[in-house]
Amino acid sequence: MVRVYFSDITNCEYDQREVDNFHMLRRDYVNSINDPERKRQSALCWMLLQKAMADANVSGNFSVDVKGKWRIIEGGAKFSISHSGNMIAVAIGDAEFVGVDVEKISDKVLILQKKLGEIKPVNMSNTEHITREWTKKESSFKAGKKCEYYSRKVYDKIGEEYFLTLCTNDKFEKFEYVDFKTIYKYKYV
């Protein structure tokens, strides 16, 4: 069973003390990010993963394999994280393959159309369709193979649209929105 947690991080900042309490590998990874926005997104993603792990009753240390994929050493749980703009997402479960991707819907994705090849027309804008197909491709890559896709459109607090897609070979439980104000003591600006 796989569950996806997602959260809008508009106006949300992390406390460096939270990062300092991460497992060594995660802490070093987040602290190595130079771009302040990417660092913020990454730190908040890892904090969302902590909530997801607690909900799934999963604990353990992390490792990174030779391909750069993060793993939980103990137990059989798999996870995947993603961030784009003001949206972050975490998928976690005991499936063999788990991949999640979130992508802001914008004309910027039109340059990806060549990488996707020919795509079938559907009843949505070209930008929306390409974004959804891109999240399928990215979530497949993260999962390690093509599986079943579960997609939905989500919105941040300022009305920007995103596609959120899970790729897994197991049963999908649900998409769950998490409001950071209810689980962490963040500084909101």
mmCIF file of C-alpha atoms in Angstrom:
data_model
loop_
_atom_site.group_PDB
_atom_site.id
_atom_site.type_symbol
_atom_site.label_atom_id
_atom_site.label_comp_id
_atom_site.label_asym_id
_atom_site.label_seq_id
_atom_site.Cartn_x
_atom_site.Cartn_y
_atom_site.Cartn_z
ATOM 1 C CA MET A 1 0.000 0.000 0.000
ATOM 2 C CA VAL A 2 1.354 3.421 -0.973
ATOM 3 C CA ARG A 3 0.275 6.818 0.309
ATOM 4 C CA VAL A 4 1.192 10.243 -1.071
ATOM 5 C CA TYR A 5 1.535 13.276 1.183
ATOM 6 C CA PHE A 6 1.700 16.738 -0.331
ATOM 7 C CA SER A 7 1.902 20.241 1.054
ATOM 8 C CA ASP A 8 1.869 23.840 -0.070
ATOM 9 C CA ILE A 9 4.967 25.576 1.288
ATOM 10 C CA THR A 10 4.046 29.128 0.242
ATOM 11 C CA ASN A 11 5.536 31.523 2.827
ATOM 12 C CA CYS A 12 6.959 28.613 4.820
ATOM 13 C CA GLU A 13 10.538 28.664 6.053
ATOM 14 C CA TYR A 14 12.414 25.905 7.812
ATOM 15 C CA ASP A 15 14.399 26.177 11.001
ATOM 16 C CA GLN A 16 18.040 25.160 10.515
ATOM 17 C CA ARG A 17 17.843 23.410 13.901
ATOM 18 C CA GLU A 18 15.396 20.933 12.311
ATOM 19 C CA VAL A 19 17.937 20.190 9.561
ATOM 20 C CA ASP A 20 20.722 19.841 12.132
ATOM 21 C CA ASN A 21 18.690 17.020 13.747
ATOM 22 C CA PHE A 22 18.386 15.039 10.481
ATOM 23 C CA HIS A 23 20.233 11.780 10.010
ATOM 24 C CA MET A 24 23.827 12.618 8.977
ATOM 25 C CA LEU A 25 23.399 11.791 5.262
ATOM 26 C CA ARG A 26 20.205 13.854 4.931
ATOM 27 C CA ARG A 27 21.673 16.740 6.917
ATOM 28 C CA ASP A 28 24.838 16.813 4.791
ATOM 29 C CA TYR A 29 22.790 16.607 1.585
ATOM 30 C CA VAL A 30 20.511 19.531 2.511
ATOM 31 C CA ASN A 31 23.408 21.635 3.786
ATOM 32 C CA SER A 32 25.303 21.048 0.510
ATOM 33 C CA ILE A 33 22.600 22.791 -1.550
ATOM 34 C CA ASN A 34 23.724 26.314 -2.470
ATOM 35 C CA ASP A 35 20.526 27.708 -3.984
ATOM 36 C CA PRO A 36 18.412 29.027 -1.054
ATOM 37 C CA GLU A 37 15.042 28.162 -2.662
ATOM 38 C CA ARG A 38 16.070 24.601 -3.563
ATOM 39 C CA LYS A 39 17.517 24.187 -0.069
ATOM 40 C CA ARG A 40 14.221 25.349 1.473
ATOM 41 C CA GLN A 41 12.207 22.989 -0.742
ATOM 42 C CA SER A 42 14.493 20.067 0.045
ATOM 43 C CA ALA A 43 14.535 20.667 3.807
ATOM 44 C CA LEU A 44 10.749 20.895 3.927
ATOM 45 C CA CYS A 45 10.433 17.747 1.782
ATOM 46 C CA TRP A 46 12.585 15.781 4.212
ATOM 47 C CA MET A 47 10.484 17.113 7.099
ATOM 48 C CA LEU A 48 7.342 15.940 5.310
ATOM 49 C CA LEU A 49 8.997 12.540 4.896
ATOM 50 C CA GLN A 50 9.467 12.386 8.682
ATOM 51 C CA LYS A 51 5.711 12.861 9.124
ATOM 52 C CA ALA A 52 4.973 10.227 6.455
ATOM 53 C CA MET A 53 7.352 7.746 8.105
ATOM 54 C CA ALA A 54 5.724 8.316 11.501
ATOM 55 C CA ASP A 55 2.237 7.775 10.023
ATOM 56 C CA ALA A 56 3.403 4.575 8.300
ATOM 57 C CA ASN A 57 5.167 3.394 11.471
ATOM 58 C CA VAL A 58 8.475 3.282 9.596
ATOM 59 C CA SER A 59 11.810 4.091 11.166
ATOM 60 C CA GLY A 60 15.380 3.607 10.134
ATOM 61 C CA ASN A 61 18.515 5.174 8.815
ATOM 62 C CA PHE A 62 19.122 6.198 5.232
ATOM 63 C CA SER A 63 21.606 5.243 2.583
ATOM 64 C CA VAL A 64 22.263 6.408 -0.960
ATOM 65 C CA ASP A 65 22.984 3.815 -3.648
ATOM 66 C CA VAL A 66 25.486 4.182 -6.499
ATOM 67 C CA LYS A 67 22.789 5.712 -8.729
ATOM 68 C CA GLY A 68 22.016 8.393 -6.127
ATOM 69 C CA LYS A 69 18.696 6.877 -5.010
ATOM 70 C CA TRP A 70 17.874 7.317 -1.334
ATOM 71 C CA ARG A 71 16.744 4.272 0.658
ATOM 72 C CA ILE A 72 15.588 3.419 4.156
ATOM 73 C CA ILE A 73 18.040 0.773 5.335
ATOM 74 C CA GLU A 74 15.820 -1.109 7.788
ATOM 75 C CA GLY A 75 12.470 -2.654 6.820
ATOM 76 C CA GLY A 76 10.893 -2.849 3.423
ATOM 77 C CA ALA A 77 9.475 0.656 3.045
ATOM 78 C CA LYS A 78 10.293 2.634 -0.098
ATOM 79 C CA PHE A 79 9.867 6.360 -0.565
ATOM 80 C CA SER A 80 10.163 9.065 -3.157
ATOM 81 C CA ILE A 81 10.194 12.858 -2.796
ATOM 82 C CA SER A 82 9.581 15.743 -5.179
ATOM 83 C CA HIS A 83 9.267 19.515 -5.132
ATOM 84 C CA SER A 84 8.348 22.242 -7.589
ATOM 85 C CA GLY A 85 7.617 25.874 -6.836
ATOM 86 C CA ASN A 86 5.513 25.995 -3.681
ATOM 87 C CA MET A 87 4.476 22.337 -3.702
ATOM 88 C CA ILE A 88 6.258 19.363 -2.129
ATOM 89 C CA ALA A 89 5.312 15.685 -2.180
ATOM 90 C CA VAL A 90 6.376 12.424 -0.546
ATOM 91 C CA ALA A 91 5.236 8.898 -1.438
ATOM 92 C CA ILE A 92 5.860 6.048 0.993
ATOM 93 C CA GLY A 93 4.846 2.419 1.134
ATOM 94 C CA ASP A 94 5.932 -1.177 1.106
ATOM 95 C CA ALA A 95 5.675 -1.493 -2.678
ATOM 96 C CA GLU A 96 8.642 -2.719 -4.684
ATOM 97 C CA PHE A 97 8.438 0.370 -6.910
ATOM 98 C CA VAL A 98 7.506 3.870 -5.676
ATOM 99 C CA GLY A 99 8.030 7.134 -7.548
ATOM 100 C CA VAL A 100 6.362 10.516 -7.136
ATOM 101 C CA ASP A 101 6.661 13.745 -9.086
ATOM 102 C CA VAL A 102 5.044 17.146 -8.736
ATOM 103 C CA GLU A 103 5.426 19.808 -11.399
ATOM 104 C CA LYS A 104 4.061 23.329 -11.688
ATOM 105 C CA ILE A 105 1.875 23.769 -14.768
ATOM 106 C CA SER A 106 3.498 26.491 -16.880
ATOM 107 C CA ASP A 107 4.538 27.124 -20.457
ATOM 108 C CA LYS A 108 8.083 26.279 -19.371
ATOM 109 C CA VAL A 109 7.241 22.593 -19.866
ATOM 110 C CA LEU A 110 6.583 23.069 -23.576
ATOM 111 C CA ILE A 111 10.314 22.628 -24.200
ATOM 112 C CA LEU A 112 9.966 19.096 -22.792
ATOM 113 C CA GLN A 113 7.606 18.037 -25.572
ATOM 114 C CA LYS A 114 10.524 16.797 -27.695
ATOM 115 C CA LYS A 115 11.723 14.548 -24.856
ATOM 116 C CA LEU A 116 8.254 13.026 -24.487
ATOM 117 C CA GLY A 117 7.900 12.104 -28.158
ATOM 118 C CA GLU A 118 4.473 11.893 -29.712
ATOM 119 C CA ILE A 119 1.687 12.226 -27.189
ATOM 120 C CA LYS A 120 -1.980 11.570 -27.788
ATOM 121 C CA PRO A 121 -4.282 14.598 -27.778
ATOM 122 C CA VAL A 122 -6.642 14.868 -24.818
ATOM 123 C CA ASN A 123 -9.314 17.220 -23.551
ATOM 124 C CA MET A 124 -7.001 19.665 -21.732
ATOM 125 C CA SER A 125 -4.582 22.409 -22.687
ATOM 126 C CA ASN A 126 -1.314 21.368 -24.296
ATOM 127 C CA THR A 127 0.598 22.810 -21.324
ATOM 128 C CA GLU A 128 -1.460 20.787 -18.825
ATOM 129 C CA HIS A 129 -1.159 17.631 -20.891
ATOM 130 C CA ILE A 130 2.609 17.909 -21.308
ATOM 131 C CA THR A 131 2.999 18.617 -17.587
ATOM 132 C CA ARG A 132 0.959 15.539 -16.676
ATOM 133 C CA GLU A 133 2.904 13.354 -19.115
ATOM 134 C CA TRP A 134 6.201 14.725 -17.776
ATOM 135 C CA THR A 135 5.214 13.843 -14.190
ATOM 136 C CA LYS A 136 4.429 10.315 -15.395
ATOM 137 C CA LYS A 137 7.863 10.044 -17.003
ATOM 138 C CA GLU A 138 9.643 11.433 -13.921
ATOM 139 C CA SER A 139 7.710 9.270 -11.453
ATOM 140 C CA SER A 140 8.501 6.184 -13.600
ATOM 141 C CA PHE A 141 12.179 7.087 -13.561
ATOM 142 C CA LYS A 142 12.117 7.466 -9.777
ATOM 143 C CA ALA A 143 10.211 4.199 -9.339
ATOM 144 C CA GLY A 144 12.669 2.348 -11.551
ATOM 145 C CA LYS A 145 10.072 1.103 -14.030
ATOM 146 C CA LYS A 146 6.685 1.906 -15.555
ATOM 147 C CA CYS A 147 3.836 0.973 -13.246
ATOM 148 C CA GLU A 148 0.307 2.183 -12.591
ATOM 149 C CA TYR A 149 -0.092 5.968 -12.579
ATOM 150 C CA TYR A 150 -2.263 7.991 -10.257
ATOM 151 C CA SER A 151 -2.414 11.710 -11.061
ATOM 152 C CA ARG A 152 -4.291 14.686 -9.791
ATOM 153 C CA LYS A 153 -4.185 18.427 -10.140
ATOM 154 C CA VAL A 154 -3.370 20.362 -6.951
ATOM 155 C CA TYR A 155 -3.221 24.078 -6.183
ATOM 156 C CA ASP A 156 -1.049 26.205 -3.941
ATOM 157 C CA LYS A 157 -2.283 29.078 -1.763
ATOM 158 C CA ILE A 158 -1.699 31.650 -4.489
ATOM 159 C CA GLY A 159 -3.676 29.685 -7.070
ATOM 160 C CA GLU A 160 -0.869 28.145 -9.098
ATOM 161 C CA GLU A 161 -1.657 24.716 -10.542
ATOM 162 C CA TYR A 162 0.474 21.572 -10.344
ATOM 163 C CA PHE A 163 0.229 17.977 -11.481
ATOM 164 C CA LEU A 164 1.063 15.390 -8.848
ATOM 165 C CA THR A 165 1.695 11.836 -10.081
ATOM 166 C CA LEU A 166 2.469 8.574 -8.316
ATOM 167 C CA CYS A 167 3.931 5.572 -10.137
ATOM 168 C CA THR A 168 3.755 2.280 -8.236
ATOM 169 C CA ASN A 169 3.229 -1.434 -8.700
ATOM 170 C CA ASP A 170 1.169 -1.706 -5.507
ATOM 171 C CA LYS A 171 -2.228 -0.540 -4.304
ATOM 172 C CA PHE A 172 -2.569 3.193 -3.903
ATOM 173 C CA GLU A 173 -4.217 4.353 -0.693
ATOM 174 C CA LYS A 174 -4.703 8.114 -1.113
ATOM 175 C CA PHE A 175 -3.333 11.583 -1.714
ATOM 176 C CA GLU A 176 -3.231 13.375 1.644
ATOM 177 C CA TYR A 177 -2.792 17.116 1.995
ATOM 178 C CA VAL A 178 -0.679 18.128 5.003
ATOM 179 C CA ASP A 179 -0.808 21.646 6.433
ATOM 180 C CA PHE A 180 2.629 22.334 7.903
ATOM 181 C CA LYS A 181 1.197 24.682 10.510
ATOM 182 C CA THR A 182 -0.446 21.692 12.179
ATOM 183 C CA ILE A 183 2.660 19.502 12.448
ATOM 184 C CA TYR A 184 5.736 21.725 12.669
ATOM 185 C CA LYS A 185 6.716 24.933 14.359
ATOM 186 C CA TYR A 186 7.635 26.915 11.273
ATOM 187 C CA LYS A 187 8.213 30.569 10.802
ATOM 188 C CA TYR A 188 5.664 31.876 8.323
ATOM 189 C CA VAL A 189 6.657 35.056 6.516
#
